[in-house]
Amino acid sequence: MTTESQHRLSFAHFCKLADGQTYNPETVVKHLQEFQVAIPSWALGAGATRFGRFSIGGEPSSLEQKIEDVALVNKLTQCANSISLHIPWDIPEDATAIQQFAGEQGLHFDSVNSNTFQDHKNQKHSYKFGSLSHSDPRVRQQAIEHNEQVIEIGEALGAKVLTVWLADGSSFPGQSSFKRSLEHTQESLKAIYKCLPEDGKMLIEYKPFEPSFYSMVIPDWGTSLALANACGSNAFSLVDLGHHLPNTNIEQIVATLQWQKKLGGFHFNDSKFADDDLTVGSMKPYQLFLIFNELVGSIQDENSISWMIDASHNLKDPLEDLMQSLQNIQVALAKALLIDQRALKEAQENNDVSMCQQILQNAFETDVRPLVAEARLRSGGVLDPISEYRSLEIRRQLIEARGAHTVASGL
Amino acid sequence: MTTESQHRLSFAHFCKLADGQTYNPETVVKHLQEFQVAIPSWALGAGATRFGRFSIGGEPSSLEQKIEDVALVNKLTQCANSISLHIPWDIPEDATAIQQFAGEQGLHFDSVNSNTFQDHKNQKHSYKFGSLSHSDPRVRQQAIEHNEQVIEIGEALGAKVLTVWLADGSSFPGQSSFKRSLEHTQESLKAIYKCLPEDGKMLIEYKPFEPSFYSMVIPDWGTSLALANACGSNAFSLVDLGHHLPNTNIEQIVATLQWQKKLGGFHFNDSKFADDDLTVGSMKPYQLFLIFNELVGSIQDENSISWMIDASHNLKDPLEDLMQSLQNIQVALAKALLIDQRALKEAQENNDVSMCQQILQNAFETDVRPLVAEARLRSGGVLDPISEYRSLEIRRQLIEARGAHTVASGL
Amino acid sequence: MTTESQHRLSFAHFCKLADGQTYNPETVVKHLQEFQVAIPSWALGAGATRFGRFSIGGEPSSLEQKIEDVALVNKLTQCANSISLHIPWDIPEDATAIQQFAGEQGLHFDSVNSNTFQDHKNQKHSYKFGSLSHSDPRVRQQAIEHNEQVIEIGEALGAKVLTVWLADGSSFPGQSSFKRSLEHTQESLKAIYKCLPEDGKMLIEYKPFEPSFYSMVIPDWGTSLALANACGSNAFSLVDLGHHLPNTNIEQIVATLQWQKKLGGFHFNDSKFADDDLTVGSMKPYQLFLIFNELVGSIQDENSISWMIDASHNLKDPLEDLMQSLQNIQVALAKALLIDQRALKEAQENNDVSMCQQILQNAFETDVRPLVAEARLRSGGVLDPISEYRSLEIRRQLIEARGAHTVASGL
Amino acid sequence: MTTESQHRLSFAHFCKLADGQTYNPETVVKHLQEFQVAIPSWALGAGATRFGRFSIGGEPSSLEQKIEDVALVNKLTQCANSISLHIPWDIPEDATAIQQFAGEQGLHFDSVNSNTFQDHKNQKHSYKFGSLSHSDPRVRQQAIEHNEQVIEIGEALGAKVLTVWLADGSSFPGQSSFKRSLEHTQESLKAIYKCLPEDGKMLIEYKPFEPSFYSMVIPDWGTSLALANACGSNAFSLVDLGHHLPNTNIEQIVATLQWQKKLGGFHFNDSKFADDDLTVGSMKPYQLFLIFNELVGSIQDENSISWMIDASHNLKDPLEDLMQSLQNIQVALAKALLIDQRALKEAQENNDVSMCQQILQNAFETDVRPLVAEARLRSGGVLDPISEYRSLEIRRQLIEARGAHTVASGL
């Protein structure tokens, strides 16, 4: 554990060495302070695999408790000032009251997420065989209306971005017609798009498999982009780091969507095999850094991309997991901000391959934890959020207050 | 749908063309009649993904009902005359009675399967962080004792093969020590091995990921083999078709384990991406055929390998799914039996690569459905099991008898 | 080996059983006769890996000899009546003469292929660091002009389709700017597109890796589509079966490009791991069938897609390899033509998943070799091309005529 | 670029902060100085893909020149004091003279590598269809004798480790018999093993594909281990980082081979897709660190593992590439040496998953470049090898001395 005096020492050393560099530590710290990531309402309890779930104790069982948990994380880290709702898991009964409650804790509502991959209570038609792409127009209509309801809830909460993750697909060759499924999906998305407020946005997620095991209706960025293009200028693609086939170059997809001016949202997590939904930066930190190298322009110019953590906490305390994710996001961002972009461009233009690599790795090898800690401290957070969380024995308190066997809604 | 007279015609045509061939249709039919695959007790209800489960109605809610379902499948197909129990999901209260009940329906009990990947009711220690490999010796001891109990239940039912699938692993780099985990696992397996009856067997399954997302303690056949070797001559490896990394050559692993005389069991299913647990032969029928090309020697000499279907039925009626799996297994087996092994060996020795391919593809392109149907009919089954099942409206009857919302134990 | 009388018997049996079916064997045979696949000029010699090449003897060393080899394959199989040139490996000295020479052998020229992945003799600038995407405008201009020259050569030969496979990319993170590379590529492709004859086409291939090992400028169908859209209505995407990441659902990509009306060309081969360039249908015959299930509409309506085999013959005699590929293509096509599309659509609409699978597998399990042989015989080919080729000792003759150590141009 | 005074500052800062830590910077520096990696004789020229090779100029064309290149790298970096020969690419004419020549430059000879994947001049039998596993005993005998010759050459040079990488395999299902191939291979390896000097070692490499595209005779660590076990106590497995299927957990394999006491050698490189042979640490630096976390025990106790870089330099200057690889290896090693192993073990025993991750990431995030530079300087190397290499204009001199179009033997 780093002490406050060690931090001072390290930050001073960093600033001293930065003298001859192209970056300004103060600017980096400022960018870090400004960069905020949304926490989803379903990420505050224990996650599960299909083989089972192990409870962690003290899980929030109401929207208010979820907001309190996010507020706690934000208080310690100062980089997670919004919450992203999942409907119908977290329908607020009184939107005004809940918005005020969140606001009092320094939080606002970010994008809202629809769910047509599970059957909701009292739902007329089943989503077992799809929703927006279903062969039956009544099921499609039901799914469209659900999305419209989510847009409305979002508006009531001041959240104008709708994220659509479509689990529709097929698990066997021949189960569905690729073309008809795409046509239905396009038609459904256009109907939903029409219900957006004028300054609203629709983000279309993609995923190659799970829960379907042969095809997903929106399996890749190309399909997502084609659908966004069909909808209109306020429809965008959303990149979830875990939603790619093995070996995919994700940073290139990020750049390509930016080239097409259609990158709208980002779900952070990490993975080794599939959609493992692990702590951000725990598996492939260099990939995360390379992604931020692509994003860094967007971040500096304007902050129009929706950033969210989308992980599952099967083994760790969710709040610790979120704080580790936030730290790793900030580390990757800070390193990306150190890259000497002018020198990099020059080396690229000259095809000086060794030098290109050197420039990136010089930034990556730099220890930026002093910058991240400094940003956190200046914003009112703590030096070491997890240590603080542990020494305050917060989980013990939550268990005492909420019980050992509550189960938060979510996967 | 094929009519009986069409079948006669096709079978006669097949036999006629077989005249100049190296295979004898009658021998193939006889082999098909003899080849029997076990059905697991957990495969009779709707399966789930972590995103949810959609009920199918009429699911069995007792062991007796599960036996009845397997008996029905076997009656129609005549190639599934045993059931494989999963403990503790299906602990029989009265072993003698249940064995008699099964026997009356023409079934016996095949391998028994332990479960240390979920916490059982009233269990003292949690398996959240592992079982046979756990850092705490008390947890390991509990898991060893569970396996011993499973061996005892098996013995009481006349089932002398224990299958161990170990979900132990880690989801983050550093979470556990690879070496200590292996040492603990080896020690635990040896303790279990000692409890086997003299003519008993232990099958050790392997899997690269899920439910753990960074490492599984037994990730591959090599580790499984090393552990089986450490235990003794009655410990073997078990191959589950869905438990391999992308692009793995599974038929080569089958051959390699046979070379090491350590292939003990087989779990049939199919998959495109991960452990998708789909209908056997629905995705990669040529791979299944190639695997049977390796197995065909073992099948003809002695039937010492434990064959089982291990699939999950998320979308299809489980009984239809099982019948499709059995049909595809028989088709692959029949095609493998058609291979002219002498010519193949000669072409291999001469490195006549085109001819090697030709020999395999000639067998694969042959329509062997007449042979499979003939075997089924001769054994007392029906020409077309699924059509029969549908025309008898069995699922409707099951729903009426058992209800629309029962949930079978399993994943 | 099938005798002529066995073939007659099998074809008659097939027709008899087809009585109650939705397909007409005569129509299938007719479609098979019409379906023609181009042979590339670089596929007639021994292929290589980076570890070495093993000569096969009798390789063609001139364009005329290559045409003779293709003509031989076509004579035996009657389904390969065109040749696809690779420039500069096969620049014809006298276009009129070579066109006449090909015509006399029953062949015409299909799409022409440019090459900017190797440095050609006397070339001013190197393609080591890219061509159409290169940072240096002079290199881009040189690559554009090369493509224009290829278009001209094609026109002189009556071939109006240009295929662009761009090997440009990077092997290290940071080596190039994704966005600038895409912008350069788009600009270059537009310049080439302008040089097309009015009824010409440009096909844009994609590939995820090799020869670049971190990123390819056109890695996937989405990028190819975006570039084709930017060029205009005569630019299309080309699908090479070996150019996908592990586990990709290629048949879905085929359907998606058709949905976008941008599927323009097809390179047939097979693979297990990467761009292995193996004999078509030798590894994943079911996937090939599923792809043809998507293509079958396009094939029946109009034949506007460019079909080509693109394999590498490292171990087999190239001519045998090509004949095996053609046979497997025809088998897959014939099976796809047997699919009861109306019943399939109905089962899809009803989400009768078992039935959907059944319909596809019924077609796939059918032995269609009698149809393929019948089509070949009716068109003037032979019953068993490879047996014929072997009994005529053609390779021996080629070696005698051309020598044992000639090396055909190509990879 | 770091100046000497900045380095002094950073190293002093590092030592200051290390005060409360469990590691001692001086010990780490000492370990870094001791850790030496062999350079293979084939890594000093431009590498190729099957699509072509782009020359770099100044490539060495004799063994002496190769030794000079390695000596130069070692002079600048002080961590590459040996060379690993590839036979027959680099057969020394006069072993004593060449050993003396190397010795004068501060180098010795490390493991020797046989080559049975290419046909050598005047070779009687071809390796087109295999070598140690070939169906023809005469080919196997020829390959065995080649390996024996390599052992002899090694002995003459003071190199007692033979590395066998077997490219044998098959590219089509059915091409060879898995079992017979394994039996032949085992028999051949045993024959070679018998020729080892008493204190000699045999390292058996594995690889899943390329140059064979369906199966390799030794595809994975399990097969390599089984063969090493069959040979005897001086036979070991060798891990090449690029020889694994997508998503493989390589660090776990390293640990498993250590558990089996059979880890004998290591080939460093990096890759994204296949055996890309890229600069070490350029793609997955965290994986490299995790591997060193497993190796760190072996490194500290005794240095019995053979370490070698095995990369291909298609785009970069090979000498720069090697220096970047060496730097990244040292960085990963240094970070691994910072891990608080006692705390890690404690957190593992307590299943404190967040803490386990924290401990690893704390080490990984630390900037260890001051330690690496300090070790280099103390050993007589330079502060920044690549800058030095560039400012001395060594490549220009090599081109002037050796010519622009020499081609070094290798791939």
PDB file of C-alpha atoms in Angstrom, chain A residues 1 6 9-11 13-14 16-17 20-21 246-251 272-274 279-287 290 315-317 320-321 324 327-328 331 335 351-355 357-358 361-369 386 390, chain D residues 1 6 9-11 13-14 16-17 20-21 246-251 272-274 279-287 290 315-317 320-321 324 327-328 331 335 351-355 357-358 361-369 386 390:
ATOM      1  CA  MET A   1       0.000   0.000   0.000  1.00  0.00           C
ATOM      2  CA  GLN A   6       5.030   8.147  -1.024  1.00  0.00           C
ATOM      3  CA  LEU A   9       7.130  11.746  -3.776  1.00  0.00           C
ATOM      4  CA  SER A  10       6.107   9.738  -6.816  1.00  0.00           C
ATOM      5  CA  PHE A  11       3.928  12.456  -8.270  1.00  0.00           C
ATOM      6  CA  HIS A  13       9.179  12.576  -9.487  1.00  0.00           C
ATOM      7  CA  PHE A  14       6.753  12.051 -12.343  1.00  0.00           C
ATOM      8  CA  LYS A  16      10.143  16.266 -12.781  1.00  0.00           C
ATOM      9  CA  LEU A  17      10.771  13.624 -15.438  1.00  0.00           C
ATOM     10  CA  GLY A  20      11.385  17.098 -21.498  1.00  0.00           C
ATOM     11  CA  GLN A  21       8.259  15.218 -22.537  1.00  0.00           C
ATOM     12  CA  PRO A 246     -11.148 -15.087 -30.589  1.00  0.00           C
ATOM     13  CA  ASN A 247      -8.249 -12.944 -31.853  1.00  0.00           C
ATOM     14  CA  THR A 248     -10.393 -10.049 -33.039  1.00  0.00           C
ATOM     15  CA  ASN A 249      -8.545  -6.746 -33.260  1.00  0.00           C
ATOM     16  CA  ILE A 250     -10.959  -4.664 -31.210  1.00  0.00           C
ATOM     17  CA  GLU A 251      -9.000  -1.436 -31.349  1.00  0.00           C
ATOM     18  CA  LYS A 272      -9.947 -14.553 -22.071  1.00  0.00           C
ATOM     19  CA  PHE A 273     -12.297 -16.999 -23.767  1.00  0.00           C
ATOM     20  CA  ALA A 274     -15.753 -15.621 -24.449  1.00  0.00           C
ATOM     21  CA  THR A 279     -12.779  -6.970 -14.208  1.00  0.00           C
ATOM     22  CA  VAL A 280     -11.670  -4.374 -16.766  1.00  0.00           C
ATOM     23  CA  GLY A 281      -7.956  -4.619 -17.460  1.00  0.00           C
ATOM     24  CA  SER A 282      -7.460  -7.816 -15.489  1.00  0.00           C
ATOM     25  CA  MET A 283      -6.589  -9.969 -18.501  1.00  0.00           C
ATOM     26  CA  LYS A 284      -5.385  -7.874 -21.434  1.00  0.00           C
ATOM     27  CA  PRO A 285      -4.218  -4.488 -20.142  1.00  0.00           C
ATOM     28  CA  TYR A 286      -2.207  -3.764 -23.287  1.00  0.00           C
ATOM     29  CA  GLN A 287      -5.289  -4.214 -25.455  1.00  0.00           C
ATOM     30  CA  LEU A 290      -4.415   0.313 -27.422  1.00  0.00           C
ATOM     31  CA  LEU A 315     -16.143 -14.320  -7.156  1.00  0.00           C
ATOM     32  CA  LYS A 316     -15.179 -10.868  -5.995  1.00  0.00           C
ATOM     33  CA  ASP A 317     -17.062  -8.347  -3.905  1.00  0.00           C
ATOM     34  CA  GLU A 320     -14.167  -3.972  -5.029  1.00  0.00           C
ATOM     35  CA  ASP A 321     -14.418  -5.325  -8.541  1.00  0.00           C
ATOM     36  CA  GLN A 324     -10.468  -2.222  -9.660  1.00  0.00           C
ATOM     37  CA  GLN A 327      -8.610   2.130 -11.608  1.00  0.00           C
ATOM     38  CA  ASN A 328      -7.571   0.084 -14.636  1.00  0.00           C
ATOM     39  CA  VAL A 331      -4.537   3.802 -15.861  1.00  0.00           C
ATOM     40  CA  LYS A 335      -1.040   6.005 -20.454  1.00  0.00           C
ATOM     41  CA  ASN A 351       7.324   3.264 -41.698  1.00  0.00           C
ATOM     42  CA  ASP A 352       9.796   3.221 -38.852  1.00  0.00           C
ATOM     43  CA  VAL A 353       8.180   0.161 -37.307  1.00  0.00           C
ATOM     44  CA  SER A 354      10.561  -0.270 -34.378  1.00  0.00           C
ATOM     45  CA  MET A 355      10.074   3.356 -33.433  1.00  0.00           C
ATOM     46  CA  GLN A 357       6.384   0.211 -31.186  1.00  0.00           C
ATOM     47  CA  GLN A 358       8.853   2.058 -28.980  1.00  0.00           C
ATOM     48  CA  GLN A 361       5.557   0.897 -25.221  1.00  0.00           C
ATOM     49  CA  ASN A 362       7.295   3.868 -23.659  1.00  0.00           C
ATOM     50  CA  ALA A 363       3.893   5.232 -22.720  1.00  0.00           C
ATOM     51  CA  PHE A 364       2.647   1.841 -21.590  1.00  0.00           C
ATOM     52  CA  GLU A 365       5.668   1.105 -19.410  1.00  0.00           C
ATOM     53  CA  THR A 366       5.344   4.395 -17.586  1.00  0.00           C
ATOM     54  CA  ASP A 367       3.926   4.095 -14.087  1.00  0.00           C
ATOM     55  CA  VAL A 368       0.926   6.435 -14.170  1.00  0.00           C
ATOM     56  CA  ARG A 369      -0.569   5.452 -10.844  1.00  0.00           C
ATOM     57  CA  ILE A 386     -10.073  -0.535  -1.894  1.00  0.00           C
ATOM     58  CA  ARG A 390     -11.773  -2.563   3.545  1.00  0.00           C
TER      59      ARG A 390
ATOM     60  CA  MET D   1      14.979   9.135 -25.000  1.00  0.00           C
ATOM     61  CA  GLN D   6      17.373  10.983 -15.874  1.00  0.00           C
ATOM     62  CA  LEU D   9      17.252  10.052 -10.957  1.00  0.00           C
ATOM     63  CA  SER D  10      14.767   7.314 -11.763  1.00  0.00           C
ATOM     64  CA  PHE D  11      16.890   4.538 -10.368  1.00  0.00           C
ATOM     65  CA  HIS D  13      13.673   7.160  -6.923  1.00  0.00           C
ATOM     66  CA  PHE D  14      12.994   3.473  -7.470  1.00  0.00           C
ATOM     67  CA  LYS D  16      13.882   5.045  -2.360  1.00  0.00           C
ATOM     68  CA  LEU D  17      10.331   3.773  -2.876  1.00  0.00           C
ATOM     69  CA  GLY D  20       9.028  -0.582   2.446  1.00  0.00           C
ATOM     70  CA  GLN D  21       8.803  -3.290  -0.187  1.00  0.00           C
ATOM     71  CA  PRO D 246      -6.259 -19.434 -29.708  1.00  0.00           C
ATOM     72  CA  ASN D 247      -6.963 -18.607 -26.040  1.00  0.00           C
ATOM     73  CA  THR D 248      -4.584 -21.192 -24.598  1.00  0.00           C
ATOM     74  CA  ASN D 249      -3.407 -20.427 -21.080  1.00  0.00           C
ATOM     75  CA  ILE D 250       0.324 -20.743 -21.710  1.00  0.00           C
ATOM     76  CA  GLU D 251       1.444 -19.825 -18.206  1.00  0.00           C
ATOM     77  CA  LYS D 272      -1.853 -12.428 -32.114  1.00  0.00           C
ATOM     78  CA  PHE D 273      -3.260 -15.023 -34.512  1.00  0.00           C
ATOM     79  CA  ALA D 274      -0.970 -17.984 -35.099  1.00  0.00           C
ATOM     80  CA  THR D 279       8.940  -9.273 -31.287  1.00  0.00           C
ATOM     81  CA  VAL D 280       8.740 -10.645 -27.744  1.00  0.00           C
ATOM     82  CA  GLY D 281       6.336  -8.638 -25.616  1.00  0.00           C
ATOM     83  CA  SER D 282       5.013  -6.568 -28.491  1.00  0.00           C
ATOM     84  CA  MET D 283       1.495  -7.978 -28.370  1.00  0.00           C
ATOM     85  CA  LYS D 284       0.706  -9.523 -24.988  1.00  0.00           C
ATOM     86  CA  PRO D 285       3.093  -8.104 -22.397  1.00  0.00           C
ATOM     87  CA  TYR D 286       0.866  -9.121 -19.489  1.00  0.00           C
ATOM     88  CA  GLN D 287       0.933 -12.748 -20.615  1.00  0.00           C
ATOM     89  CA  LEU D 290       2.464 -14.026 -16.029  1.00  0.00           C
ATOM     90  CA  LEU D 315       9.513  -5.687 -41.383  1.00  0.00           C
ATOM     91  CA  LYS D 316      12.009  -4.495 -38.796  1.00  0.00           C
ATOM     92  CA  ASP D 317      15.769  -4.485 -38.831  1.00  0.00           C
ATOM     93  CA  GLU D 320      16.649  -3.753 -33.586  1.00  0.00           C
ATOM     94  CA  ASP D 321      13.961  -6.377 -33.292  1.00  0.00           C
ATOM     95  CA  GLN D 324      13.458  -4.837 -28.402  1.00  0.00           C
ATOM     96  CA  GLN D 327      14.404  -5.416 -23.414  1.00  0.00           C
ATOM     97  CA  ASN D 328      10.854  -6.749 -23.115  1.00  0.00           C
ATOM     98  CA  VAL D 331      11.165  -5.938 -18.242  1.00  0.00           C
ATOM     99  CA  LYS D 335       8.404  -7.156 -12.854  1.00  0.00           C
ATOM    100  CA  ASN D 351      -9.174 -16.880  -1.682  1.00  0.00           C
ATOM    101  CA  ASP D 352      -8.906 -13.112  -1.518  1.00  0.00           C
ATOM    102  CA  VAL D 353      -9.313 -12.786  -5.267  1.00  0.00           C
ATOM    103  CA  SER D 354      -9.211  -8.978  -5.480  1.00  0.00           C
ATOM    104  CA  MET D 355      -6.000  -8.956  -3.470  1.00  0.00           C
ATOM    105  CA  GLN D 357      -5.049  -9.505  -8.700  1.00  0.00           C
ATOM    106  CA  GLN D 358      -3.838  -6.397  -6.906  1.00  0.00           C
ATOM    107  CA  GLN D 361      -0.931  -5.748 -11.069  1.00  0.00           C
ATOM    108  CA  ASN D 362       1.052  -3.708  -8.576  1.00  0.00           C
ATOM    109  CA  ALA D 363       4.183  -5.440  -9.805  1.00  0.00           C
ATOM    110  CA  PHE D 364       3.141  -5.126 -13.430  1.00  0.00           C
ATOM    111  CA  GLU D 365       2.318  -1.435 -13.216  1.00  0.00           C
ATOM    112  CA  THR D 366       5.682  -0.603 -11.712  1.00  0.00           C
ATOM    113  CA  ASP D 367       8.107   1.032 -14.124  1.00  0.00           C
ATOM    114  CA  VAL D 368      11.133  -1.272 -14.024  1.00  0.00           C
ATOM    115  CA  ARG D 369      13.016   0.260 -16.915  1.00  0.00           C
ATOM    116  CA  ILE D 386      18.642   0.969 -30.110  1.00  0.00           C
ATOM    117  CA  ARG D 390      21.090   4.013 -34.753  1.00  0.00           C
TER     118      ARG D 390
END
